Amino acid sequence: MSYYIGVDVGTGSARAVLVDDHGKTIASHTKETTTWRDHDDHRIFEQSTNNIWDSISSCIKKCLTESNVPPSSVKGLSFDATCSLAVSDFNGDPVVVTKGNDLGQNGDRNVILWADHRAEKEAELINSTGSVVLDYVGGTMSLEMEIPKTLWLKNYMDPSLFSRCQFFDLPDFLTYRATKDSIRSCCSVTCKCSFVPKSGWQADFFESIGLGDLVKTNYKQLGAANGEVLTAGKPIGKGLSKQAAEEFGLIEGTPVGSAVIDAYAGWLGTVAGRYKEDGKLSDSIPSIDESRHRLAACAGTSTCHIVQSREGVFVNGVWGPYKDPVFQGWWMNEGGQSSTGQLIDFMIKTHPAYPRLQKMAEEQQSNIFAVLQDLLQKMKKENGVESLTELTKEMHFYPDLHGNRSPIADPQMRGSFVGLALDDGLNDLARKYNVTLEAIALQTRHIVDEMNAKGHSITSIYMSGSQAKNIPMMQLFADTCKMPVVLPFDEGAAVPLGAAMLGRFAAEAAKKGVKTMSEDQQGELLWKIMVEMTPPGTIVKPATSGREKKLIEAKYKIFREAIDIQYRWRKQIEEAMK
């Protein structure tokens, strides 16, 4: 038997899965990672590649021990990770990114997490340039991307220290540490680092924003000089280095596939799947062309929405189109919500009734989400309403507490709530929980509608991540977006499974001789692996009644109006301040 390892580095943990040729999970382990915050600045989120690497090593070793799979049977591995900025010197040692005296010195806190919003002014400068790079990020560059963060470091770091830094999107740093080869992935540099399809780095752009030094050194600090990048899963260098092999308990030279951002691993691990309906497996095996109609939604702390197309589709406020991030010759767009799982936690844990909810869950030997759902069903019955949408019909929540990523692309957007009452009890908490799920679903529809209006043809949503466990929420997605939602066999494993698929691709491509394979042959091999390794999922179809359907449409209209109202009010305040 041949086995493959996929490593997934999320916002708060690292996970490794060991799978076989059919995508069956043989062993899986997760270990939390450390995130540092600044109590005086809510925008700051920092991590450490040393801490992340130690967590990865621990997880891989535990998978091998638990499964009794010999290291020689692990034929390939790959990584996915959040789109966070990792900084090292040219020896690979971490460089501190924390503002203050240690900035630019060697030290552990060397990752600016994706959620970090310190680079707002830098993003404003970038967005004022009118550069062609903006055309490929929906017209507006997010402050969550790597170039605004790199520019922030340039502005605050001693120039002599800045010049010795390498800047990586986190997935690429992991393959660098695993192989000692600093080649970058097309996924990371195209999606997060302003590498423009077909023409590569834009010297005039970097010079116009104050990063001309990167140009002078032929982009040595960013990588991908002369357009040299690898599409997803292509084998890197000589495979696993001796040091990394010892740290993982694997064999030196084991093929390592070029990595992807975590949401793209979720796309890999879901969109080629079949699904079960009423216990019966769907007949047709999907072709790669079917992927054009399948939106992958990777939903955890935040949510990313990814779809593939034959030609580039330009959608305002939606990142992309990105060329070749996974398949050569294909384009992808990425929508997103900066805070979804995080938002649900915030709305629950900041409510005065949260301690009572915790106590009730303990007494019932249940979890808080099950208790909330029971409370909602009880209120639905007591109030004689047909649906939970009707139960919360007077409550309207706009959910951008951490700014808007898509499709408005405005970090200054904030949340709003209509329908507050003098109620701080459990029933009020349950209602607000439901209307939070509703707001996330309405915003998902907003993103899908904008994508389809500009040329995509999305007809279904393929979920991965922790939110896929919440079946009432998934039904709400199907009803609100008016399309089926397909849930993975194992919602938590779908993302690292996508990384494991790239490990298998690296192993088979290395064996066949990747340089002798045509673009089409590489694409056919990767899609074949995806089909073979994706376990069948479960379909959730729209199931609204006539009244609920009308209520959802009314709430969607109100949701869209809430955006216009916020802009109108912002303008009135700005005029008053003149």
XYZ file of C-alpha atoms in Angstrom:
578
model
C 0.000 0.000 0.000
C 1.026 3.572 -0.690
C 0.142 6.363 1.737
C 0.222 10.136 1.588
C 0.327 12.911 4.162
C -1.539 16.188 3.966
C -0.690 18.986 6.379
C -3.209 21.764 7.006
C -2.209 24.867 8.981
C -5.313 26.790 9.962
C -5.787 29.929 12.008
C -5.477 28.206 15.372
C -4.018 24.749 14.783
C -1.954 22.450 12.593
C -3.318 19.126 11.423
C -1.781 16.148 9.640
C -3.726 13.339 7.987
C -2.360 10.050 6.691
C -4.507 8.678 3.856
C -4.433 5.799 1.399
C -4.927 5.822 -2.389
C -8.709 6.024 -1.961
C -8.619 9.039 0.354
C -9.480 6.990 3.426
C -8.109 8.545 6.597
C -5.776 6.092 8.315
C -4.680 8.478 11.060
C -5.187 12.132 11.917
C -3.838 14.462 14.582
C -4.308 18.125 15.416
C -2.283 20.416 17.649
C -3.065 24.000 18.586
C -0.762 26.801 17.517
C -0.079 30.068 19.345
C -1.449 33.444 18.248
C -0.268 36.659 19.883
C -2.595 39.660 20.146
C -1.939 43.258 21.201
C -4.278 44.398 23.984
C -3.812 48.002 22.834
C -4.393 47.324 19.136
C -7.188 44.959 18.092
C -5.775 44.775 14.538
C -2.718 42.724 15.508
C -2.489 38.933 15.038
C 0.960 37.289 15.033
C 2.274 33.726 14.977
C 5.562 31.796 14.821
C 6.792 29.423 12.110
C 8.862 27.579 14.737
C 5.734 26.969 16.794
C 3.787 25.920 13.679
C 6.584 23.590 12.538
C 6.821 21.920 15.953
C 3.055 21.312 15.857
C 3.290 19.821 12.351
C 6.165 17.526 13.350
C 4.266 16.304 16.403
C 1.142 15.567 14.349
C 2.992 13.642 11.617
C 4.898 11.513 14.126
C 1.688 10.679 15.985
C 0.009 9.657 12.720
C 2.856 7.274 11.932
C 2.895 5.820 15.449
C -0.859 5.344 15.631
C -1.143 3.749 12.184
C 1.987 1.566 12.304
C 2.622 2.645 8.714
C 6.361 2.447 7.998
C 7.945 5.709 6.786
C 8.977 3.981 3.552
C 5.289 3.511 2.664
C 4.653 7.276 2.747
C 5.190 8.136 -0.903
C 4.474 11.873 -0.875
C 3.251 14.824 1.170
C 2.216 18.419 0.749
C 0.965 21.389 2.721
C -1.755 23.956 2.812
C -1.900 26.952 5.125
C -3.545 30.290 5.750
C -2.466 33.184 3.540
C -0.287 34.717 6.258
C 3.024 36.535 5.744
C 6.045 34.577 7.033
C 9.372 36.417 7.282
C 12.847 34.884 7.563
C 16.413 35.792 6.754
C 18.231 34.046 3.919
C 19.372 31.298 6.284
C 15.730 30.484 6.945
C 15.819 31.835 10.511
C 12.685 33.697 11.634
C 12.612 37.509 11.715
C 10.416 39.398 14.211
C 7.417 41.275 12.732
C 6.259 42.925 15.982
C 6.407 46.715 16.011
C 9.040 47.988 18.445
C 12.733 47.583 19.181
C 12.847 43.914 18.100
C 11.301 44.506 14.663
C 13.611 42.985 12.060
C 15.757 41.079 14.552
C 15.838 37.287 14.657
C 13.122 35.901 16.894
C 10.059 33.687 17.010
C 7.168 36.063 16.234
C 7.716 36.124 12.479
C 4.239 35.624 11.013
C 1.682 38.360 10.358
C -1.532 36.332 10.381
C -4.029 36.737 7.542
C -6.518 38.389 9.956
C -4.035 41.120 10.925
C -5.323 44.526 9.784
C -2.334 46.761 10.617
C -1.614 47.618 6.967
C -4.710 49.747 6.306
C -2.793 52.874 5.213
C -0.489 50.787 3.042
C -3.490 49.184 1.330
C -5.017 52.637 0.756
C -1.802 53.754 -0.972
C -1.739 50.627 -3.136
C -5.375 51.084 -4.125
C -4.699 54.686 -5.187
C -2.135 53.612 -7.812
C -4.532 52.340 -10.457
C -1.990 49.599 -11.205
C -2.849 46.605 -13.343
C -2.304 44.402 -10.285
C -5.621 45.726 -8.920
C -7.473 44.303 -11.928
C -6.645 40.819 -10.655
C -7.902 41.319 -7.080
C -11.401 42.532 -7.886
C -10.354 46.168 -8.254
C -9.342 46.634 -4.616
C -6.410 45.055 -2.806
C -7.232 43.773 0.659
C -5.065 44.800 3.594
C -5.016 41.060 4.403
C -2.789 40.360 1.387
C 0.987 40.080 1.551
C 2.177 43.198 -0.284
C 0.430 45.701 2.044
C 1.966 43.828 4.997
C 5.394 43.774 3.348
C 5.099 47.512 2.742
C 4.174 48.031 6.405
C 7.380 46.218 7.384
C 9.360 48.367 4.938
C 7.894 51.513 6.497
C 8.712 50.539 10.083
C 11.823 48.340 9.839
C 15.424 49.508 9.708
C 16.426 49.411 5.993
C 19.507 47.287 6.704
C 17.328 44.707 8.449
C 14.596 44.811 5.801
C 17.118 44.040 3.045
C 18.075 40.728 4.681
C 14.493 39.435 4.802
C 12.717 36.864 2.683
C 8.927 37.201 2.427
C 6.765 34.113 1.988
C 3.107 33.338 1.882
C 2.913 30.742 4.665
C 2.282 27.667 2.407
C 5.470 28.459 0.505
C 7.478 28.888 3.684
C 6.436 25.393 4.784
C 7.671 23.784 1.556
C 10.867 25.875 1.841
C 11.508 24.557 5.326
C 10.629 21.015 4.230
C 12.921 20.954 1.182
C 15.385 23.876 1.577
C 14.199 24.955 -1.883
C 12.692 28.463 -1.918
C 10.753 28.117 -5.178
C 7.305 29.628 -4.856
C 3.891 28.229 -5.737
C 1.738 29.813 -8.404
C -1.163 29.681 -5.921
C 0.534 31.852 -3.291
C 2.287 34.449 -5.437
C -0.645 34.902 -7.817
C -3.431 34.939 -5.231
C -1.753 36.888 -2.417
C 1.429 38.598 -3.663
C 0.446 40.602 -6.770
C 2.077 38.282 -9.324
C 0.111 39.131 -12.472
C -1.003 36.340 -14.842
C 1.138 36.037 -17.992
C 3.407 38.998 -17.160
C 4.577 38.265 -13.590
C 5.932 40.933 -11.216
C 5.161 44.562 -12.111
C 8.254 46.719 -11.528
C 6.401 50.024 -11.946
C 3.894 48.995 -9.287
C 6.521 48.152 -6.676
C 8.473 51.323 -7.429
C 5.339 53.495 -7.155
C 4.527 52.267 -3.625
C 8.045 52.448 -2.212
C 9.167 48.841 -2.687
C 11.595 49.529 -5.513
C 14.362 47.777 -3.579
C 12.616 44.470 -4.308
C 12.925 45.205 -8.029
C 16.614 46.125 -7.823
C 17.479 42.707 -6.392
C 15.410 40.930 -9.085
C 12.727 39.992 -6.526
C 15.142 37.830 -4.565
C 13.192 38.631 -1.397
C 9.825 37.649 -2.904
C 10.918 34.721 -5.073
C 9.438 33.818 -8.469
C 12.173 35.736 -10.297
C 11.872 35.388 -14.080
C 8.378 33.960 -13.596
C 9.610 30.672 -12.137
C 6.709 29.201 -10.138
C 5.155 25.767 -9.676
C 1.501 24.880 -10.094
C -0.182 22.873 -7.358
C 1.424 19.569 -6.430
C 4.450 19.707 -8.701
C 7.412 18.028 -6.975
C 9.834 20.468 -5.348
C 13.593 20.071 -5.688
C 14.999 16.870 -4.209
C 12.038 16.296 -1.909
C 12.159 16.180 1.874
C 15.481 17.396 3.282
C 17.476 15.298 5.738
C 16.641 17.662 8.604
C 12.910 17.779 7.852
C 12.810 13.981 7.385
C 14.307 13.534 10.855
C 11.837 16.028 12.346
C 8.870 14.250 10.715
C 10.067 10.669 11.113
C 9.996 10.174 7.332
C 12.476 9.237 4.607
C 14.829 11.821 3.134
C 13.877 12.545 -0.472
C 10.156 11.789 -0.042
C 8.424 13.864 -2.775
C 6.948 17.169 -1.568
C 4.243 18.753 -3.699
C 4.024 22.495 -4.273
C 1.587 23.818 -1.671
C -1.658 25.787 -1.843
C -3.558 28.204 0.376
C -5.930 26.377 2.720
C -9.133 27.352 0.925
C -7.742 25.965 -2.339
C -6.980 22.702 -0.551
C -10.646 22.694 0.466
C -11.536 23.116 -3.201
C -9.252 20.191 -4.121
C -10.742 18.001 -1.398
C -14.400 18.521 -2.337
C -15.297 19.601 -5.895
C -14.474 16.303 -7.621
C -16.730 14.388 -5.255
C -19.939 12.529 -5.867
C -22.742 12.672 -3.330
C -25.427 10.547 -1.750
C -29.115 11.393 -1.853
C -31.519 9.305 0.228
C -28.664 6.859 0.728
C -28.106 6.384 -3.009
C -24.847 7.415 -4.666
C -25.117 9.746 -7.660
C -24.456 7.947 -10.923
C -22.209 10.304 -12.843
C -18.494 10.715 -12.233
C -17.778 14.437 -12.605
C -15.487 15.795 -15.309
C -13.169 18.698 -14.745
C -15.574 20.850 -16.780
C -18.219 20.299 -14.069
C -15.967 22.202 -11.647
C -17.094 25.432 -13.361
C -20.479 25.049 -11.681
C -19.256 24.015 -8.225
C -18.388 26.738 -5.730
C -16.116 25.470 -2.958
C -16.799 27.176 0.379
C -14.102 26.559 2.982
C -15.733 27.709 6.201
C -13.931 27.905 9.522
C -12.828 31.070 11.329
C -13.471 32.876 8.053
C -14.944 31.629 4.783
C -13.452 31.542 1.279
C -15.528 30.940 -1.851
C -13.620 29.526 -4.824
C -14.735 28.660 -8.341
C -12.800 27.678 -11.466
C -13.366 28.838 -15.066
C -11.886 28.300 -18.501
C -11.449 32.035 -19.075
C -10.696 34.836 -16.639
C -13.836 36.361 -15.103
C -13.473 39.822 -13.575
C -15.777 40.433 -10.595
C -15.617 43.682 -8.629
C -14.861 42.997 -4.976
C -13.966 39.357 -5.621
C -10.307 38.386 -5.795
C -8.931 37.197 -9.104
C -9.145 36.074 -11.759
C -6.032 34.071 -10.926
C -4.385 32.029 -13.654
C -3.007 28.529 -12.933
C -3.285 28.484 -9.121
C -4.205 24.778 -9.228
C -4.681 23.588 -12.826
C -2.586 24.965 -15.669
C -4.756 26.706 -18.230
C -7.593 27.368 -15.771
C -8.558 30.531 -13.912
C -10.022 30.880 -10.419
C -11.885 33.557 -8.457
C -11.968 33.811 -4.685
C -14.660 35.544 -2.674
C -14.523 35.674 1.076
C -15.962 36.651 4.432
C -13.335 37.776 6.943
C -15.285 36.599 9.962
C -17.857 33.783 10.040
C -16.998 31.076 12.563
C -15.263 33.793 14.569
C -18.404 35.930 14.297
C -20.656 33.124 15.553
C -18.384 32.614 18.570
C -18.295 36.359 19.252
C -22.074 36.756 19.147
C -22.574 33.818 21.509
C -19.756 34.431 23.989
C -20.364 38.166 24.440
C -24.066 37.692 25.257
C -24.992 38.009 28.951
C -26.753 34.632 28.846
C -23.654 32.723 27.678
C -22.764 31.373 31.169
C -26.321 30.033 31.486
C -26.005 28.422 28.057
C -22.764 26.717 29.081
C -24.345 25.427 32.280
C -27.364 24.077 30.400
C -25.119 22.278 27.905
C -23.174 20.669 30.765
C -26.377 19.576 32.505
C -27.718 18.041 29.297
C -24.331 16.533 28.409
C -24.628 18.261 25.069
C -22.936 21.139 23.225
C -24.031 24.766 23.126
C -25.106 24.626 19.470
C -27.449 21.699 20.071
C -28.944 23.519 23.061
C -29.464 26.673 21.007
C -31.138 24.682 18.247
C -33.466 23.023 20.785
C -34.384 26.431 22.200
C -35.138 27.741 18.722
C -37.357 24.773 17.870
C -39.196 25.195 21.175
C -39.812 28.904 20.480
C -40.923 28.107 16.948
C -43.582 25.778 18.314
C -44.650 28.130 21.105
C -44.998 31.061 18.699
C -46.872 29.040 16.086
C -44.563 29.987 13.212
C -43.584 27.900 10.213
C -39.851 28.537 10.251
C -36.965 30.048 12.186
C -36.825 32.783 9.559
C -40.328 33.753 10.600
C -39.381 33.509 14.286
C -36.686 36.169 13.762
C -38.479 38.151 11.073
C -38.143 41.443 12.981
C -34.372 41.045 13.493
C -31.905 42.157 10.808
C -28.162 41.753 11.222
C -25.440 43.062 8.911
C -22.364 40.973 9.835
C -19.202 42.873 8.801
C -17.767 43.441 12.282
C -14.246 42.934 10.852
C -14.743 44.758 7.558
C -15.928 43.371 4.230
C -13.745 41.186 2.035
C -16.294 40.395 -0.698
C -18.063 41.615 -2.689
C -17.651 45.200 -1.405
C -13.937 44.970 -0.532
C -14.194 47.639 2.155
C -12.303 47.104 5.446
C -14.176 50.052 6.975
C -17.555 48.313 6.841
C -18.986 47.527 10.271
C -21.834 45.486 11.657
C -25.351 46.740 12.350
C -28.336 45.247 14.125
C -32.024 46.172 13.914
C -34.541 44.599 16.259
C -32.925 44.864 19.694
C -35.153 44.444 22.717
C -34.690 44.759 26.488
C -33.960 41.067 26.676
C -30.715 39.435 27.821
C -32.044 35.922 28.351
C -31.380 32.579 26.702
C -34.215 33.002 24.215
C -32.717 36.294 23.058
C -29.317 34.619 22.685
C -30.892 31.832 20.612
C -32.610 34.342 18.325
C -29.406 36.308 17.828
C -27.543 33.080 17.093
C -30.066 32.202 14.395
C -30.007 35.653 12.833
C -26.175 35.465 12.774
C -26.337 32.253 10.725
C -28.909 33.949 8.536
C -26.641 36.974 7.955
C -23.734 34.736 6.931
C -26.037 32.912 4.490
C -27.360 36.181 3.040
C -23.825 37.453 2.493
C -22.900 34.148 0.818
C -25.763 34.708 -1.601
C -24.553 38.263 -2.222
C -21.142 36.886 -3.219
C -22.615 34.120 -5.424
C -24.996 36.571 -7.115
C -22.139 38.932 -7.967
C -20.005 36.086 -9.338
C -22.812 34.756 -11.528
C -23.776 38.249 -12.725
C -20.252 38.781 -14.078
C -19.976 35.496 -15.988
C -19.697 32.496 -13.684
C -22.361 29.763 -13.729
C -22.420 28.466 -10.155
C -25.224 25.973 -9.500
C -24.076 24.248 -6.290
C -21.942 24.841 -3.201
C -19.393 22.280 -1.946
C -18.605 22.826 1.719
C -15.572 22.049 3.856
C -14.494 23.184 7.288
C -16.111 23.153 10.713
C -19.293 24.986 9.716
C -20.298 22.040 7.520
C -21.115 20.181 10.753
C -23.977 22.605 11.416
C -26.804 21.012 9.417
C -29.436 23.713 10.144
C -26.938 26.289 8.910
C -26.285 24.268 5.757
C -30.038 24.057 5.102
C -30.196 27.827 5.532
C -27.412 28.192 2.940
C -29.315 25.997 0.466
C -32.583 27.858 1.029
C -31.023 31.331 0.898
C -28.745 30.746 -2.094
C -31.441 28.685 -3.872
C -29.058 25.880 -4.799
C -27.967 22.527 -3.356
C -25.172 22.358 -0.795
C -22.936 19.266 -0.782
C -21.365 18.304 2.538
C -18.107 16.330 2.596
C -17.821 12.863 4.088
C -15.591 14.319 6.805
C -15.879 18.096 7.013
C -12.727 18.434 9.115
C -10.574 16.237 6.865
C -11.524 17.691 3.476
C -8.887 20.450 3.582
C -5.870 18.323 4.626
C -7.143 15.658 2.203
C -6.689 18.243 -0.560
C -3.079 18.673 0.556
C -2.591 14.886 0.612
C -3.856 14.726 -2.975
C -1.023 17.067 -3.921
C 1.390 14.744 -2.110
C 0.170 11.868 -4.260
C 0.405 13.986 -7.403
C 4.018 14.888 -6.521
C 4.872 11.213 -6.039
C 3.277 10.034 -9.301
C 4.516 13.010 -11.340
C 8.062 12.474 -10.031
C 7.838 8.808 -10.976
C 6.527 9.547 -14.475
C 8.962 12.425 -14.989
C 6.993 15.655 -14.647
C 9.116 17.460 -17.259
C 8.061 14.917 -19.886
C 4.355 15.377 -19.135
C 2.275 17.856 -21.131
C 0.041 20.414 -19.438
C -3.024 18.331 -20.325
C -1.457 15.137 -18.981
C -0.661 16.828 -15.676
C -4.213 18.148 -15.437
C -5.721 14.758 -16.249
C -3.576 13.089 -13.584
C -4.499 15.596 -10.865
C -8.238 15.431 -11.635
C -8.077 11.604 -11.674
C -6.447 11.682 -8.224
C -9.118 14.090 -6.944
C -11.951 11.866 -8.207
C -10.388 8.693 -6.775
C -9.572 10.193 -3.366
C -12.728 12.216 -2.627
C -15.207 10.192 -0.530
C -18.893 10.647 -1.431
C -20.619 13.508 0.359
C -24.242 14.262 1.255
C -26.509 16.694 -0.586
C -28.736 19.273 1.124
C -31.382 20.645 -1.239
C -33.410 23.860 -0.922
C -36.582 23.141 1.017
C -38.395 26.396 1.723
C -42.135 26.871 2.007
C -43.898 29.637 0.124
C -43.955 31.988 3.115
C -40.373 31.318 4.155
C -39.189 31.841 0.581
C -40.853 35.274 0.558
C -39.367 36.117 3.947
C -35.874 35.184 2.795
C -36.271 37.350 -0.304
C -37.467 40.273 1.849
C -34.555 39.796 4.247
C -32.092 39.671 1.356
C -33.440 42.973 0.048
C -33.088 44.493 3.543
C -29.552 43.059 3.782
C -28.567 44.837 0.566
C -30.242 48.056 1.741
C -28.213 47.927 4.972
C -25.055 48.353 2.861
C -26.446 51.415 1.095
C -27.600 52.905 4.405
C -24.155 52.462 5.974
C -22.495 54.229 3.056
C -25.061 57.050 3.177
C -24.576 57.543 6.906
C -20.788 57.441 6.542
C -20.966 60.169 3.905
C -23.202 62.325 6.119
C -20.728 62.065 9.000
C -17.776 62.822 6.724
C -19.547 65.933 5.399
C -20.332 67.043 8.952
C -16.643 66.767 9.855
C -15.512 69.132 7.077
